[in-house]
Short mmCIF file of C-alpha atoms in Angstrom, two decimals:
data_model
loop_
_atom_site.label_atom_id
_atom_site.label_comp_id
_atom_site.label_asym_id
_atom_site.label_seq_id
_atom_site.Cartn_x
_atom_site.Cartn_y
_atom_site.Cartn_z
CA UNK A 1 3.37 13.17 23.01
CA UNK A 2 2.22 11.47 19.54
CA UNK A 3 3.67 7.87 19.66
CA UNK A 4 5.71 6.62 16.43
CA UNK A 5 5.01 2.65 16.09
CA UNK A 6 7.70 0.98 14.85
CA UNK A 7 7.43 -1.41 11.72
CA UNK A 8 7.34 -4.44 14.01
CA UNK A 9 4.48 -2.71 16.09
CA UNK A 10 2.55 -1.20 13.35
CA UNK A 11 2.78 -5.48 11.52
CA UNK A 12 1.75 -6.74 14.80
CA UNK A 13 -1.43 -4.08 15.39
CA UNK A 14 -2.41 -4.61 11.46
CA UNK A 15 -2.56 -8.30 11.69
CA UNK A 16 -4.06 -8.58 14.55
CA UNK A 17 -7.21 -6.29 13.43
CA UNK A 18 -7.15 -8.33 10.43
CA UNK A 19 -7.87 -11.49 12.42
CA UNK A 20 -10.16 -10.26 14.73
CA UNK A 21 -12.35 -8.87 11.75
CA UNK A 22 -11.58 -12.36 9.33
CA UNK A 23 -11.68 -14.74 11.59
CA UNK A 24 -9.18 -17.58 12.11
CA UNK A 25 -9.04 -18.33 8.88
CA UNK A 26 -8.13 -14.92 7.68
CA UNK A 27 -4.93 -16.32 6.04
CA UNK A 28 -7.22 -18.40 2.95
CA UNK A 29 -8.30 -15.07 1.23
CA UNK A 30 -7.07 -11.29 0.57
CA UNK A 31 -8.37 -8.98 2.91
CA UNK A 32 -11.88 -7.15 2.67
CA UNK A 33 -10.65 -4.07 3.17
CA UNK A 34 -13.66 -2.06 2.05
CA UNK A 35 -15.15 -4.47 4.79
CA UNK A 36 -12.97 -3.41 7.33
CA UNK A 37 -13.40 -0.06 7.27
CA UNK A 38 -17.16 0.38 6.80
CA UNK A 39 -18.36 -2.93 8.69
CA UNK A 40 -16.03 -3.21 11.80
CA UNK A 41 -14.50 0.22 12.13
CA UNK A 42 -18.32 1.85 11.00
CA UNK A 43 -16.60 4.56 8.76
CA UNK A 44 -18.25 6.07 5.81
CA UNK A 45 -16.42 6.08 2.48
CA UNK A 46 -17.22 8.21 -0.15
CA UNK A 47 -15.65 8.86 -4.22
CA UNK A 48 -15.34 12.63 -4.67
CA UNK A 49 -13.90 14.80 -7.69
CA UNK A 50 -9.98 16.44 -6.10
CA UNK A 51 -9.17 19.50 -7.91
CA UNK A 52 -5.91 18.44 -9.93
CA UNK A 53 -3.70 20.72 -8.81
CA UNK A 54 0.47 19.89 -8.30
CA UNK A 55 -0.04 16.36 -7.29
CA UNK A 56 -3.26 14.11 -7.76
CA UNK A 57 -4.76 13.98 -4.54
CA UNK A 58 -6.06 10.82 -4.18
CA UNK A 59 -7.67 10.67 -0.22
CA UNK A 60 -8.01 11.58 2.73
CA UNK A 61 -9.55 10.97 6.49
CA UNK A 62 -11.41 14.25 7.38
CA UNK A 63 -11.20 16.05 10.40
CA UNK A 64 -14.68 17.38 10.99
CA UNK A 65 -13.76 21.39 10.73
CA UNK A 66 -11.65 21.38 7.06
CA UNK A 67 -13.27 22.91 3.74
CA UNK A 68 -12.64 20.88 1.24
CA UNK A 69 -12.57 21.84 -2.77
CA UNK A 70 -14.20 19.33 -5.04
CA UNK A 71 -15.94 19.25 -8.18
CA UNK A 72 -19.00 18.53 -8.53
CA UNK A 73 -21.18 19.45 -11.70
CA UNK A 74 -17.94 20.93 -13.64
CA UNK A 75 -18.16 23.29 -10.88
CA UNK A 76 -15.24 23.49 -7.97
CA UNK A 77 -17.19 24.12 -4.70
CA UNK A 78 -16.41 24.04 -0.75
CA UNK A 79 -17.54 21.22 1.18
CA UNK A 80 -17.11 19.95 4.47
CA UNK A 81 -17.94 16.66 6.32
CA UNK A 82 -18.13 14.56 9.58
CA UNK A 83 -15.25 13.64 11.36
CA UNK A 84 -13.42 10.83 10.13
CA UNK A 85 -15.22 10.55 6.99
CA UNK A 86 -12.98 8.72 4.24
CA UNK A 87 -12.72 10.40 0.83
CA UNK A 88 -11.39 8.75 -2.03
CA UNK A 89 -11.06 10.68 -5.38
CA UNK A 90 -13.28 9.33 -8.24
CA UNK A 91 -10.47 8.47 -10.29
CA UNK A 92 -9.81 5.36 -8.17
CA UNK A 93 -13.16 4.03 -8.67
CA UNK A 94 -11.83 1.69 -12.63
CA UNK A 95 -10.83 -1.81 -12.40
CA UNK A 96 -7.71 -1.03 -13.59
CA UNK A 97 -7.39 1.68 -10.46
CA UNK A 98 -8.26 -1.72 -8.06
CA UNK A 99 -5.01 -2.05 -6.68
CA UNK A 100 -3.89 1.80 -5.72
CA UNK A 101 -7.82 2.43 -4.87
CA UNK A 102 -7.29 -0.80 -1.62
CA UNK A 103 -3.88 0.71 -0.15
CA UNK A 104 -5.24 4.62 -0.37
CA UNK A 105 -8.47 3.24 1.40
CA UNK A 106 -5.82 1.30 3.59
CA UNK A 107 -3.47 4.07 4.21
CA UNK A 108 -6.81 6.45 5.34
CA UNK A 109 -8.19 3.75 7.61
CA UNK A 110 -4.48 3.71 9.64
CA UNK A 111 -4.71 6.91 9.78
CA UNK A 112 -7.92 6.60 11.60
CA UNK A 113 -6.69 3.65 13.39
CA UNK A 114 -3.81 6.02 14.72
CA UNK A 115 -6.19 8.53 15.70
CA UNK A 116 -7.80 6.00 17.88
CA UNK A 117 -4.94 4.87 19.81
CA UNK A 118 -2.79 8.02 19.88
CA UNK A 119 -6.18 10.69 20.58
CA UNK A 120 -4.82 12.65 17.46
CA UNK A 121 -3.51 12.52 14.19
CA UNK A 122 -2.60 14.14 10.68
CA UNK A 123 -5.67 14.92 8.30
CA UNK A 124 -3.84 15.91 5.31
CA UNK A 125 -4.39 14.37 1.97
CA UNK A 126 -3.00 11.40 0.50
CA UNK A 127 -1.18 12.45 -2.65
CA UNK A 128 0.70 11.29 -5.91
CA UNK A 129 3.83 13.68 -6.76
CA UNK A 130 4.43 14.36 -10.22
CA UNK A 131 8.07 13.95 -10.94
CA UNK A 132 8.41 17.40 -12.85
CA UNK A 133 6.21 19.52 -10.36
CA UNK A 134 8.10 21.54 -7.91
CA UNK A 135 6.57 21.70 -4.60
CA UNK A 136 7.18 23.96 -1.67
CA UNK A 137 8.71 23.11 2.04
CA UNK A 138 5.25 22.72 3.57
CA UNK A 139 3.94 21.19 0.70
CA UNK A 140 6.84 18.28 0.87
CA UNK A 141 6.77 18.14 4.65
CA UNK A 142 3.37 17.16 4.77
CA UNK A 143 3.64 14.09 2.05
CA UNK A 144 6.88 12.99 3.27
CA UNK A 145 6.00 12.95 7.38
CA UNK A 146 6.45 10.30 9.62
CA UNK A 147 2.62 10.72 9.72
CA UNK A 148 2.73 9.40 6.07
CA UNK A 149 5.30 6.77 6.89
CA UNK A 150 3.39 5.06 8.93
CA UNK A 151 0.13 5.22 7.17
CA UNK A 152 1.64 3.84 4.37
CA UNK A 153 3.57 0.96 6.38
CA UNK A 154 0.24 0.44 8.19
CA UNK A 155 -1.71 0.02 4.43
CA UNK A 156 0.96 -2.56 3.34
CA UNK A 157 0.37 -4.46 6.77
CA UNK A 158 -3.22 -4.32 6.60
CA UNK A 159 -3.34 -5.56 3.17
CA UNK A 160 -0.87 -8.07 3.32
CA UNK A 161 -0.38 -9.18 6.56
CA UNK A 162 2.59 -11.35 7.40
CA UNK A 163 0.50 -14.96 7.80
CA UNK A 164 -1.36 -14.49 4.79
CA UNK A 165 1.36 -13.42 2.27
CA UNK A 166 3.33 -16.11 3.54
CA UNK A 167 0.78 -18.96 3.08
CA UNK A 168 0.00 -17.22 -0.94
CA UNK A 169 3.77 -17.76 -1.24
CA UNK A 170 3.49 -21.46 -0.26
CA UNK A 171 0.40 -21.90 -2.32
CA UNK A 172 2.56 -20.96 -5.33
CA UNK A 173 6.00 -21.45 -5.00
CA UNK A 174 5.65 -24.97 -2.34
CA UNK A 175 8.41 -25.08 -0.07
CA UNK A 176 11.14 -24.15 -2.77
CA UNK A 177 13.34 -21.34 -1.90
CA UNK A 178 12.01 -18.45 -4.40
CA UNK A 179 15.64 -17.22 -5.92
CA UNK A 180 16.75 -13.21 -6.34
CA UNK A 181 19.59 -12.07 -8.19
CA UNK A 182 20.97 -8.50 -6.85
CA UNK A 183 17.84 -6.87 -5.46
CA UNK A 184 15.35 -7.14 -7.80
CA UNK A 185 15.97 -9.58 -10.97
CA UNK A 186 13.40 -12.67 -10.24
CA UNK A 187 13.10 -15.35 -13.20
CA UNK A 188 10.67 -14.87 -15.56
CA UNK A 189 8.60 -17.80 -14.36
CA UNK A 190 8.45 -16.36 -10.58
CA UNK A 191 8.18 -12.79 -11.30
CA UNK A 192 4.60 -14.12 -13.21
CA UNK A 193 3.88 -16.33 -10.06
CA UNK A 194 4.60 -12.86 -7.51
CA UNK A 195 2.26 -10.96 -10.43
CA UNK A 196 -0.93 -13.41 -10.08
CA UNK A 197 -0.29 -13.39 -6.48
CA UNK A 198 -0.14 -9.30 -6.24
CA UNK A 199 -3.52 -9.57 -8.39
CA UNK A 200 -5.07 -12.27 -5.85
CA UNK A 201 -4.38 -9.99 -2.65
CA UNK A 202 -5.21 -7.20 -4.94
CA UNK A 203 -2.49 -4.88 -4.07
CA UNK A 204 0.42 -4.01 -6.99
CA UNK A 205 3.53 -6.07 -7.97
CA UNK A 206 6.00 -3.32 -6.29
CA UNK A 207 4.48 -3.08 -3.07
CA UNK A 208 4.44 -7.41 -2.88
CA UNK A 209 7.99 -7.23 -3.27
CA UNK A 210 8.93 -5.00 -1.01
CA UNK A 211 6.71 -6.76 1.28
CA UNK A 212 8.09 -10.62 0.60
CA UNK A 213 11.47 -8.93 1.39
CA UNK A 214 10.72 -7.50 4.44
CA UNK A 215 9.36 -11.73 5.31
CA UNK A 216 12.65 -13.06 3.78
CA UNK A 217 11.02 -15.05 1.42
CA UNK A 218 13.61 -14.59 -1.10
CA UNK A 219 16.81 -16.36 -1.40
CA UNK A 220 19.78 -13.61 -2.39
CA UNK A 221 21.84 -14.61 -5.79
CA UNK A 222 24.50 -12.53 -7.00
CA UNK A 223 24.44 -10.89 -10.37
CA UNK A 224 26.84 -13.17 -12.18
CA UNK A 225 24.98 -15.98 -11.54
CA UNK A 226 22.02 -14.69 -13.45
CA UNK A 227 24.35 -13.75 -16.16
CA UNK A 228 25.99 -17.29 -16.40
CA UNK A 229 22.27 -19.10 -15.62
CA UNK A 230 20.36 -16.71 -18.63
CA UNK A 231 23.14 -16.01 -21.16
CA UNK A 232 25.68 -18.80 -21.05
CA UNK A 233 29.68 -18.63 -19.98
CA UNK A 234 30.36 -14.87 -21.59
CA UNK A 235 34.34 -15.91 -21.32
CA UNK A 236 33.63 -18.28 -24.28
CA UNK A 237 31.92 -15.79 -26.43
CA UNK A 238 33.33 -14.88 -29.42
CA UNK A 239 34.69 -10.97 -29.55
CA UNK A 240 34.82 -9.12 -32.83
#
């Protein structure tokens, strides 16, 4: 039976393989992810041309008998490849693509991490729904499984493991509390301190926050306080 880490487990695996590949001082710099999967797991990573089809399909971890469709020479063609082979679309491969290119490479090496500890696991693709695309059962099913979960949950631990986005956090905020206001409203001067820090550990601004929530590194505010702190005592304002 297929074992379903929880979020503590899948944090605690993550880190760990982090360290052992860093080093002790693994919490001084963002993760070499690209590292990580060709130099201490040995994988091969290639950029390959996805069909565009109902979502982008950005990845995937191959499973040694698929056929895959890809494009090569303005041509779509059938190709297939060795077992836990990583394929990232081409479209990852800008500057401006850094972020989302490190957690699909991330979310394809837990699957292959997975594999490894549970003998099995899913080989479907990686993909980006497009909001006004309507997709099938099977279709939805297979980018919404627990499979998926936890591949994605694995990429944010590997990629910002609980040590090092805690020490970033000290680096820039000190020992301050780092102030909320209803779930997401940050001050303008710590939402650009969470921004540089998303563009150190080279993941995006979203998936930080989610992340420095999960670590309680945020102090909860209510609403009104932001209101009275950024626009004044409204019961004095003058109606018209």
């Amino acid at each position: 039976m297929k074992q379903i880490k929880t979020r503590r487990e899948i944090d605690e695996l993550c880190e760990s393989i982090v360290q052992k590949y860093e080093g002790e001082n693994y919490i001084e710099k963002p993760v070499d992810i690209a590292g990580l999967a060709l130099q201490f797991f040995k994988l091969k990573v290639f950029y390959v041309r996805f069909p565009t089809e109902k979502q982008d399909r950005l990845g995937c971890l191959t499973d040694g008998k698929s056929i895959y469709k890809m494009i090569r020479n303005g041509r779509i063609g059938n190709y297939s490849f060795p077992k836990n082979t990583i394929l990232l679309d081409i479209s990852l491969k800008g500057d401006s693509e850094k972020a989302k290119r490190r957690f699909t490479l991330a979310h394809e090496l837990y699957h292959y991490i997975d594999s490894v500890i549970n003998g099995n696991s899913s080989y479907g693709f990686n993909s980006q729904m497009h909001g006004d695309e309507q997709y099938n059962k099977a279709e939805l099913c297979e980018m919404m499984s627990l499979d998926e979960w936890a591949a994605d949950r694995g990429a944010a631990a590997l990629l910002m493991p609980r040590q090092l986005v805690c020490a970033t956090s000290k680096l820039m905020f000190g020992s301050r509390e780092i102030p909320i206001f209803g779930n997401n409203i940050l001050m303008n001067d710590d939402k650009q301190r969470i921004i540089e820090m998303a563009d150190y550990l080279g993941v995006s601004f979203t998936s930080l926050l989610i992340r420095m929530k999960e670590l309680k590194l945020f102090k909860y505010h209510s609403m009104d306080q932001y209101i009275s702190l950024t626009m004044g005592d409204m019961e004095q304002a003058v109606v018209f």
